[in-house]
Short mmCIF file of C-alpha atoms in Angstrom, two decimals:
data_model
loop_
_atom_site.label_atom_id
_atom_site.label_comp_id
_atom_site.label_asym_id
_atom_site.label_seq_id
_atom_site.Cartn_x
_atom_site.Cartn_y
_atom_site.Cartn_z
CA UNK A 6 115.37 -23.25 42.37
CA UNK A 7 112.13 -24.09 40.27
CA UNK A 8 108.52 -22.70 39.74
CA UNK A 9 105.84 -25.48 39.37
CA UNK A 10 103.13 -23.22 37.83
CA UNK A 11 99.49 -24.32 37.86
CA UNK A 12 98.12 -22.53 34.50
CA UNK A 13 93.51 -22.59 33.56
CA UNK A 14 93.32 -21.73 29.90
CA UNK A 15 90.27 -23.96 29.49
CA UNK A 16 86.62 -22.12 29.11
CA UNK A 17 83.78 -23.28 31.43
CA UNK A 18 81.97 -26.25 30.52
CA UNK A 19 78.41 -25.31 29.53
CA UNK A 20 76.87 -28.33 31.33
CA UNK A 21 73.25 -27.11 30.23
CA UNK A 22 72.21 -25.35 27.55
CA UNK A 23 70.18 -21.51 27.75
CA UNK A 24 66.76 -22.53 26.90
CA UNK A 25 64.39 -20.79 24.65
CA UNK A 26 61.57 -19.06 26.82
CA UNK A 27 58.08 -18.09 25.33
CA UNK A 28 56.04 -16.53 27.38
CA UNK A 29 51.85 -14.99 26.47
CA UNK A 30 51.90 -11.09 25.36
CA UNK A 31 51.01 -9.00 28.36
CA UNK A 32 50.85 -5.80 26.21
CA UNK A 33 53.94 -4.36 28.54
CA UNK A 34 57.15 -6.09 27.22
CA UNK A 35 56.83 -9.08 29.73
CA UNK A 36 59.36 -7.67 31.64
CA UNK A 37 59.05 -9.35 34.90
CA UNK A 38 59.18 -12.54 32.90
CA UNK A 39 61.91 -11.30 31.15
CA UNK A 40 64.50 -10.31 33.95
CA UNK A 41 63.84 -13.56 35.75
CA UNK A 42 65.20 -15.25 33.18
CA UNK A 43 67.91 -13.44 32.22
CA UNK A 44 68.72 -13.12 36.00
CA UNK A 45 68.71 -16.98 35.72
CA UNK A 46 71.32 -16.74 32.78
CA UNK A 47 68.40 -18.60 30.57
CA UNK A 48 68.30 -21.44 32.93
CA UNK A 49 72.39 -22.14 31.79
CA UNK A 50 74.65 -24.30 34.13
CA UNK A 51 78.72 -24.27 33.51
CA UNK A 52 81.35 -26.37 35.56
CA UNK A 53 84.90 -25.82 35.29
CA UNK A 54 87.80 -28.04 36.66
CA UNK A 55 89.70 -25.56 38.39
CA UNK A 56 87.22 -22.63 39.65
CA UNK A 57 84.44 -22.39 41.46
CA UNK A 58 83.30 -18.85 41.24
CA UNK A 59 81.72 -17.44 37.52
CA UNK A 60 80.86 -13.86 36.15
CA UNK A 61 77.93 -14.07 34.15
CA UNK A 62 77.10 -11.35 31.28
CA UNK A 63 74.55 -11.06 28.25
CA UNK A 64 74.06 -9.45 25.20
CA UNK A 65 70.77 -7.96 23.14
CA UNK A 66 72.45 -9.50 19.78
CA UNK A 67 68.63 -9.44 17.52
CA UNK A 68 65.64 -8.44 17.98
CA UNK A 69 62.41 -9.95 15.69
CA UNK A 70 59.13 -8.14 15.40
CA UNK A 71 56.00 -10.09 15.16
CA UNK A 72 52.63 -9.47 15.34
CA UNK A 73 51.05 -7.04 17.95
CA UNK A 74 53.19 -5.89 20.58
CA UNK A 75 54.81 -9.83 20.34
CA UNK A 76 58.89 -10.39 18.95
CA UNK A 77 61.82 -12.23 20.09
CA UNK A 78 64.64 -11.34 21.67
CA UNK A 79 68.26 -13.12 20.81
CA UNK A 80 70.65 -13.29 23.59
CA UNK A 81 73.94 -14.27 24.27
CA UNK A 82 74.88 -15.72 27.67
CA UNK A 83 79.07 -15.10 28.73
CA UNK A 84 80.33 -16.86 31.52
CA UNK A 85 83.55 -16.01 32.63
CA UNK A 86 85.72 -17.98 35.17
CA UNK A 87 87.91 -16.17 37.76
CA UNK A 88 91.22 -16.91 35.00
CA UNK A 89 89.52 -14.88 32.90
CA UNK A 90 88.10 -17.86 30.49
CA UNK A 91 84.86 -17.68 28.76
CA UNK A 92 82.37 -19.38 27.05
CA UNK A 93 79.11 -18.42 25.63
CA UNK A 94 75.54 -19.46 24.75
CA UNK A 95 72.64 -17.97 22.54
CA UNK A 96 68.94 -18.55 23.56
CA UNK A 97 65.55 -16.46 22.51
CA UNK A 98 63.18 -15.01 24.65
CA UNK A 99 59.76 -14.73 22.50
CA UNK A 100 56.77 -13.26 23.60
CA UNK A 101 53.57 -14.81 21.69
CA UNK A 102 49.77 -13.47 21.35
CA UNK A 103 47.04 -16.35 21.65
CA UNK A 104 44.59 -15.02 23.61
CA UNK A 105 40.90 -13.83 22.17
CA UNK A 106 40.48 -10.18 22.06
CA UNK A 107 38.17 -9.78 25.43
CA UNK A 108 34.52 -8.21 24.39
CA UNK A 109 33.93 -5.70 27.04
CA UNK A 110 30.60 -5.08 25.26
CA UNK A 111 28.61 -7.13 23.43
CA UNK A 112 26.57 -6.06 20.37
CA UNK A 113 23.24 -4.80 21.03
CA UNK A 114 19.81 -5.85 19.03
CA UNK A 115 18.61 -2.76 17.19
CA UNK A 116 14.57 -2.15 16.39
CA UNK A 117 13.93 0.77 13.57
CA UNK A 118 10.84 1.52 12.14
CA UNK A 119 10.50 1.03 8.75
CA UNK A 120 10.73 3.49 6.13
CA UNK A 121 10.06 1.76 2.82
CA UNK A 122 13.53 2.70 1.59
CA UNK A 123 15.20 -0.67 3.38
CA UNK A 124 16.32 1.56 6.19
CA UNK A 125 19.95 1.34 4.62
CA UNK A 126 21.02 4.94 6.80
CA UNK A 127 20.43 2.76 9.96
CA UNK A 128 21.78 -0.32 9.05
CA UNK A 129 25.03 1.21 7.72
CA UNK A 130 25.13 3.06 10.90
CA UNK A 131 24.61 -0.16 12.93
CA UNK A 132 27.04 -1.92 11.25
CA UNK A 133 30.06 1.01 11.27
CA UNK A 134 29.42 0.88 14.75
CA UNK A 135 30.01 -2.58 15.28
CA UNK A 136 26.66 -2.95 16.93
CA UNK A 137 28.09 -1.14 19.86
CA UNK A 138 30.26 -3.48 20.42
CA UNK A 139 33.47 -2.93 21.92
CA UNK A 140 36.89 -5.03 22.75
CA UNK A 141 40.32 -4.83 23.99
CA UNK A 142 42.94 -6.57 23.21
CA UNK A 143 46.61 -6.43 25.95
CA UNK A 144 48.63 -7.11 22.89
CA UNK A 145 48.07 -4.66 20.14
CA UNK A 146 44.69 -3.18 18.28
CA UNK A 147 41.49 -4.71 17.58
CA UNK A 148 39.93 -4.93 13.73
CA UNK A 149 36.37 -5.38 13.72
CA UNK A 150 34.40 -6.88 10.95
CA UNK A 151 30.92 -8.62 10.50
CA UNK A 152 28.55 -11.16 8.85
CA UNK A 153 26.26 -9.44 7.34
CA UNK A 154 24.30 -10.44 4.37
CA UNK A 155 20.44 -10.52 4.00
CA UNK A 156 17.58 -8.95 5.58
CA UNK A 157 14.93 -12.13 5.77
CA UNK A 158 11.98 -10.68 4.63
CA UNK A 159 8.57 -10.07 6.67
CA UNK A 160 5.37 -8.67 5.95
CA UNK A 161 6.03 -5.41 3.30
CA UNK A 162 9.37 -4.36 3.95
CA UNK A 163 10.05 -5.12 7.10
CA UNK A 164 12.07 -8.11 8.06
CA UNK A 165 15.08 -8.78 10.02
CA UNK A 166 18.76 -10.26 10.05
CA UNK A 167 21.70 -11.92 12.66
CA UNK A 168 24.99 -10.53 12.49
CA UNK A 169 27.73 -11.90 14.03
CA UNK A 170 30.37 -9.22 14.84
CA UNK A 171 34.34 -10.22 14.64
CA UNK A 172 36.90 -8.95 16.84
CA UNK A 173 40.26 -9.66 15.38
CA UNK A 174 43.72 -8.54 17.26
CA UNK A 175 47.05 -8.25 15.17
CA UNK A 176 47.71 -11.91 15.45
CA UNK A 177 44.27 -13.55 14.16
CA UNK A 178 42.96 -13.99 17.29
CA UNK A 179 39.35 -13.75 17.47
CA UNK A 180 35.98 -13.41 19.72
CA UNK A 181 32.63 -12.70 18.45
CA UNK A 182 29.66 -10.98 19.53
CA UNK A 183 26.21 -11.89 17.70
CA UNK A 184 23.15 -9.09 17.75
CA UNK A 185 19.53 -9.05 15.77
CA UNK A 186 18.62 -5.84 13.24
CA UNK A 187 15.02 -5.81 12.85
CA UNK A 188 12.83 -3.68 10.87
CA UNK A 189 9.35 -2.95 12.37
CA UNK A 190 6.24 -1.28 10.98
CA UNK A 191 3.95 -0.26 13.63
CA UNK A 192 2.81 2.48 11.73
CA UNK A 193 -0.72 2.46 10.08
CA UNK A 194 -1.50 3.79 6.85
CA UNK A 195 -2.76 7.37 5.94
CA UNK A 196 -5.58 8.96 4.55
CA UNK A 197 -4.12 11.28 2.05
CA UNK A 198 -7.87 11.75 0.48
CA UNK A 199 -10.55 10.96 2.82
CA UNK A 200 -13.37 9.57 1.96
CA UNK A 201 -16.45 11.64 -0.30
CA UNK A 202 -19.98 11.21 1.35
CA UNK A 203 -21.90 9.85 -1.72
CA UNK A 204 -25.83 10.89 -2.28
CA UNK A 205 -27.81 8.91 -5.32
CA UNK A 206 -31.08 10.07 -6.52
CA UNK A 207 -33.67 6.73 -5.97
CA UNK A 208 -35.73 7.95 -9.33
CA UNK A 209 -35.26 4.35 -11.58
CA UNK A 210 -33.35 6.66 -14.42
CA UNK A 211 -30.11 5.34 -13.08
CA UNK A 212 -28.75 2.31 -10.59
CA UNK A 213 -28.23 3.33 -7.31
CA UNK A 214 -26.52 0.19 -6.41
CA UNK A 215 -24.26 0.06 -9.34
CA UNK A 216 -23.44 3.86 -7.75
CA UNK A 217 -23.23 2.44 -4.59
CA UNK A 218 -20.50 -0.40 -5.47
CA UNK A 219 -18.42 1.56 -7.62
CA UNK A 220 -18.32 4.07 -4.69
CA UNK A 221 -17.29 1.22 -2.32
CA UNK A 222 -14.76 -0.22 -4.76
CA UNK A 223 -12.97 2.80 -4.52
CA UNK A 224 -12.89 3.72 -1.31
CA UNK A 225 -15.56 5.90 -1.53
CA UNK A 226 -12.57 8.25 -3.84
CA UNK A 227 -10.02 8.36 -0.51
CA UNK A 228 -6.52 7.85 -0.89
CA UNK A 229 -4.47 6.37 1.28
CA UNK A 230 -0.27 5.41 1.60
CA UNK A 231 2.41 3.55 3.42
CA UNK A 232 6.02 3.90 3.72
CA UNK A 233 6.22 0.42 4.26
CA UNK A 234 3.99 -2.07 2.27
CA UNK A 235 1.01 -2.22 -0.42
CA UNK A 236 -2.24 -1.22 1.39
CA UNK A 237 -5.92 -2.94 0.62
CA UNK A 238 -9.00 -0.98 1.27
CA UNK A 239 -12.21 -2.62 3.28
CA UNK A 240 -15.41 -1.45 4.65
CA UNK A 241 -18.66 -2.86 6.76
CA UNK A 242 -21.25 -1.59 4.45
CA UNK A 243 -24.46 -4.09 4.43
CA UNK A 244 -27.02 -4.46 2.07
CA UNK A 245 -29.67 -2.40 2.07
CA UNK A 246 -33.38 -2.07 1.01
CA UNK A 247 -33.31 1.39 -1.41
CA UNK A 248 -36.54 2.61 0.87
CA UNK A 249 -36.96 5.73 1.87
CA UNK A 250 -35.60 5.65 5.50
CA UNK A 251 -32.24 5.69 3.81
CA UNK A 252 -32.41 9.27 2.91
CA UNK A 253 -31.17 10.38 6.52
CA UNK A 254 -28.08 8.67 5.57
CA UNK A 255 -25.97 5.69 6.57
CA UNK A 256 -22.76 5.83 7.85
CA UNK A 257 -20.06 3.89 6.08
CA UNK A 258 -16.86 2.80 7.87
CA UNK A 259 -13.74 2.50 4.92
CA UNK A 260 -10.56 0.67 6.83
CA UNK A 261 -7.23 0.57 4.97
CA UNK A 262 -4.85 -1.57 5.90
CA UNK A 263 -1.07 -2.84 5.53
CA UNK A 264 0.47 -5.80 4.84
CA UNK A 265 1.77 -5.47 8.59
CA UNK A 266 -1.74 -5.26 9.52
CA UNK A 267 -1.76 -1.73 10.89
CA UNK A 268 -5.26 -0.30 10.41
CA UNK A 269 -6.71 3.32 10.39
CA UNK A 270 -10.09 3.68 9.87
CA UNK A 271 -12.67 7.09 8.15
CA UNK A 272 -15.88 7.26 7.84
CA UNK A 273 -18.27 9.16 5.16
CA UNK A 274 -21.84 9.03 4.88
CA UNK A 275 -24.08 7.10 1.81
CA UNK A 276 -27.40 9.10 1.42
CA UNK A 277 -29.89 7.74 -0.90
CA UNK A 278 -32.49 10.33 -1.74
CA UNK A 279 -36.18 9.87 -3.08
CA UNK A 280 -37.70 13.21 -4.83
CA UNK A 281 -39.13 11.41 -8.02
CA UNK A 282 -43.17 10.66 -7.42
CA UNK A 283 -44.61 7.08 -8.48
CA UNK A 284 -45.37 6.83 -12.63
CA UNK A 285 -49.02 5.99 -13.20
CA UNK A 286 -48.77 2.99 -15.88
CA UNK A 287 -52.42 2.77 -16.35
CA UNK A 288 -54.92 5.48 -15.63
CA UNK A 289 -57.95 5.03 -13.75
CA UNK A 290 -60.91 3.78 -15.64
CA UNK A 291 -64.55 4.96 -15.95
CA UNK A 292 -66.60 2.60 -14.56
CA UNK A 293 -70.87 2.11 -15.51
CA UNK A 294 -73.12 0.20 -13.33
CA UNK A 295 -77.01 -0.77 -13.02
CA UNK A 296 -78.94 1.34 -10.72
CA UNK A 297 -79.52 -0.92 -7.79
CA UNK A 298 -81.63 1.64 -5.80
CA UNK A 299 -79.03 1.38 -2.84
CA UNK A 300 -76.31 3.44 -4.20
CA UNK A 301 -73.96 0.40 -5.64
CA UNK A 302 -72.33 0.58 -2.73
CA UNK A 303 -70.14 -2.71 -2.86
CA UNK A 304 -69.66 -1.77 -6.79
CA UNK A 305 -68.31 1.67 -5.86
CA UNK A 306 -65.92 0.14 -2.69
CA UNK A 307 -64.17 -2.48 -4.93
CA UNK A 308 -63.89 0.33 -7.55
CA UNK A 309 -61.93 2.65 -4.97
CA UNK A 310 -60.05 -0.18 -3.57
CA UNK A 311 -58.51 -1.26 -6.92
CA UNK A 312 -58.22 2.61 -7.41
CA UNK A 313 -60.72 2.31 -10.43
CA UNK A 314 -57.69 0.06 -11.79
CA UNK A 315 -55.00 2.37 -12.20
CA UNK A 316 -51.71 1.00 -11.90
CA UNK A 317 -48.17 2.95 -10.99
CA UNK A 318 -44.79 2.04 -10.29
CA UNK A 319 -41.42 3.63 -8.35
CA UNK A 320 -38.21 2.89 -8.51
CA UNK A 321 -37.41 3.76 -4.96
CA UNK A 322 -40.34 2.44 -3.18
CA UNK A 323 -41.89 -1.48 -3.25
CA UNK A 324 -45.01 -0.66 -1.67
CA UNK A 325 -47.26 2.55 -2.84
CA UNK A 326 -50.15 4.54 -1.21
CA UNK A 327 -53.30 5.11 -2.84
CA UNK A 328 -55.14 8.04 -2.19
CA UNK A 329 -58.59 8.89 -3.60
CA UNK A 330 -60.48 12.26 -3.29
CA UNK A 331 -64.42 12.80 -4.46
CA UNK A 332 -64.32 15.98 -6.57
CA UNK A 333 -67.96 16.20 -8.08
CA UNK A 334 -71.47 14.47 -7.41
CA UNK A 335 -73.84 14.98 -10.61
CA UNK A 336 -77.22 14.02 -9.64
CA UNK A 337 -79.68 12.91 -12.90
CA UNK A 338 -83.00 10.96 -12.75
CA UNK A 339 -84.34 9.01 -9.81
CA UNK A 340 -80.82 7.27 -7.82
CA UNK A 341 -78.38 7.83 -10.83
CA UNK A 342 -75.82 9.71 -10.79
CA UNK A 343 -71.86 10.74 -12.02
CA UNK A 344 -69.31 11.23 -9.23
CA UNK A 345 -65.80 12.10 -10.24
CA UNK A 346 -62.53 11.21 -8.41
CA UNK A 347 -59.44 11.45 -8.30
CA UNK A 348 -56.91 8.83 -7.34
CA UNK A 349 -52.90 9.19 -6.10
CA UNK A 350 -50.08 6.86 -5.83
CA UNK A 351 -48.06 8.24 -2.92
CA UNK A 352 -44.43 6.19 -2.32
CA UNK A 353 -42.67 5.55 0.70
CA UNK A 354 -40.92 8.98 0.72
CA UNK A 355 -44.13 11.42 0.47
CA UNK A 356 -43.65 12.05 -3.06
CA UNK A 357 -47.28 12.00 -4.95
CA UNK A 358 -47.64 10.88 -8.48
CA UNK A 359 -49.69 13.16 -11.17
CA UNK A 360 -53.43 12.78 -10.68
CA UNK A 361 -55.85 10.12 -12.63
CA UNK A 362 -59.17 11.09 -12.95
CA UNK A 363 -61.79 8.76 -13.89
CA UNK A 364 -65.91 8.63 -13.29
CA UNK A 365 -67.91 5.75 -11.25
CA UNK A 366 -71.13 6.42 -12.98
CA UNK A 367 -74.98 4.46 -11.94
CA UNK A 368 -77.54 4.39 -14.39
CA UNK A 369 -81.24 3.17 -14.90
CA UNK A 370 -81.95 1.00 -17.47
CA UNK A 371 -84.10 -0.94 -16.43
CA UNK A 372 -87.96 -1.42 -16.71
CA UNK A 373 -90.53 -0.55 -13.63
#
């Protein structure tokens, strides 16, 4: 008797290779993705010359952490033939991260009103929070970061800036989200002094208009601030005529006014009075004529019209009053006579100079 013995010693044939399989992070181990291909022994194909059926096995032999939730997996692939033969093959299985971070957010613009102090509390806040911005990222945690560098100046100290916002996952992958911080100033200055009604005295000893502009120049003494920019001071005052119908008073309007130009307005009242009388400059004169047996009337007229040629000025007042008043009548021989009078400068505002006495006399000289 005698055995022929057919013997298999020899390992599969790996026909084709495990492949390497990369697949995108889903942030939960990819595992769907995973089993199928180990399922699929790695995409593997073995022959062997004297079998038909194969056990397939695999083994976690390293593991490689990357970025994020991302790594990759070593395995090894065992087939075994139904003699008991094996052969083996190593492949990876990485899981990568190149997707953007997904802004579920975006940043919002920001308005503040200015303080005069760069409103650093509200920008700092702004800024720590990202603009109120906010992302997610499936395959780890988001890093935020910005732009920011310069406030481009406006009127005073307002002004404003673009920021682009930066959200970075574990692996470098970015999106961005861009927002405006502007500083406003809406708010007008304020009177911390108000404006001082002003009264001058119209009497010539002192100048009521150099009064007057010194009063506008400052403001009439108010005081005024802003938190936000240098102020300038205005007003509508007009010139005026230093008569007497200013002693009721004129209202002045002062505005103040940013460099945003916000406005707030006061008023305060300019009151020129007038208690000083007219100065006589030259007194009245006596004045002599020739009996003309009709009473010199056209001699005594002109005399009282040029107010027997006193003169008198006032400061306050262009234009002055005369005023004349008979006091005495002194008959002598035949027509002549002495009367006495007294003339009056009266200016604009009622006020009466001192009186100037002076005599219109008519005598006889002459023959029958």
């Amino acid at each position: 008797d005698a055995t022929f013995t057919i013997e298999d010693n020899n390992p599969p044939t790996i026909d084709m290779p495990a492949l390497n399989e990369t697949v995108e992070c889903d942030g939960a181990g990819n595992n769907t993705e995973l089993n199928n291909w180990l399922n699929n022994n790695g995409g593997a194909v073995v022959s062997d010359d004297c079998a038909t059926t194969f056990t397939w096995e695999y083994d976690l032999v390293n593991i490689d952490d990357n970025c994020g939730n991302t790594l990759s997996r070593t395995y090894r692939f065992i087939v075994t033939d139904e003699c008991g033969n094996t052969a083996s093959q190593e492949a990876d299985f990485m899981i990568f991260d190149t997707t953007n971070p997904d802004i579920t957010a975006d940043a919002e613009d920001i308005m503040v009103e200015c303080n005069g102090s760069s409103n650093s509390a509200e920008i700092i806040s702004w800024l720590n929070n990202n603009g109120n911005a906010e992302a997610t990222d499936r395959c780890g945690d988001v890093t935020w970061s910005n732009d920011y560098g310069q406030i481009a100046a406006d009127c005073g100290a307002t002004g404003g800036v673009i920021v682009t916002f930066t959200a970075t996952d574990d692996c470098g992958n970015a999106s961005t989200t861009t927002a405006n911080f502007i500083i406003n100033d809406d708010t007008a200055p304020t009177w911390i002094i108000a404006p001082q009604d002003l009264e001058v005295e119209c009497d010539g000893s002192e100048d009521p208009m150099g009064q007057i502009v010194s009063w506008l120049e400052r403001a009439g003494g108010g005081e005024a601030e802003d938190d936000c920019s240098a102020i300038s001071y205005s007003n509508d005052f007009s010139i005026i005529d230093l008569e007497c119908d200013m002693e009721g008073g004129v209202e002045v309007i002062f505005t103040v006014t940013d460099a945003c130009g916000n406005f707030t307005t006061a008023t305060a009242l300019l009151r020129i009075t007038d208690d000083t009388a007219p100065i006589i400059m030259v007194r009245a004169q006596d004045m002599t004529v020739e009996c003309d047996g009709e009473g010199n009337v056209d001699q005594l007229d002109n005399w009282i019209e040029t107010h027997g040629g006193a003169e008198a000025s006032d400061a306050c007042s262009t234009e002055l009053t005369w005023l004349y008043r008979r006091r005495s009548e002194l008959g002598s021989c035949g027509l002549t006579k002495v009367m006495i009078y007294d003339f009056t400068a009266t200016d604009a505002c009622g006020n009466t100079s001192v009186i100037s006495t002076a005599a219109f006399t008519i005598e006889d000289t002459t023959m029958p």
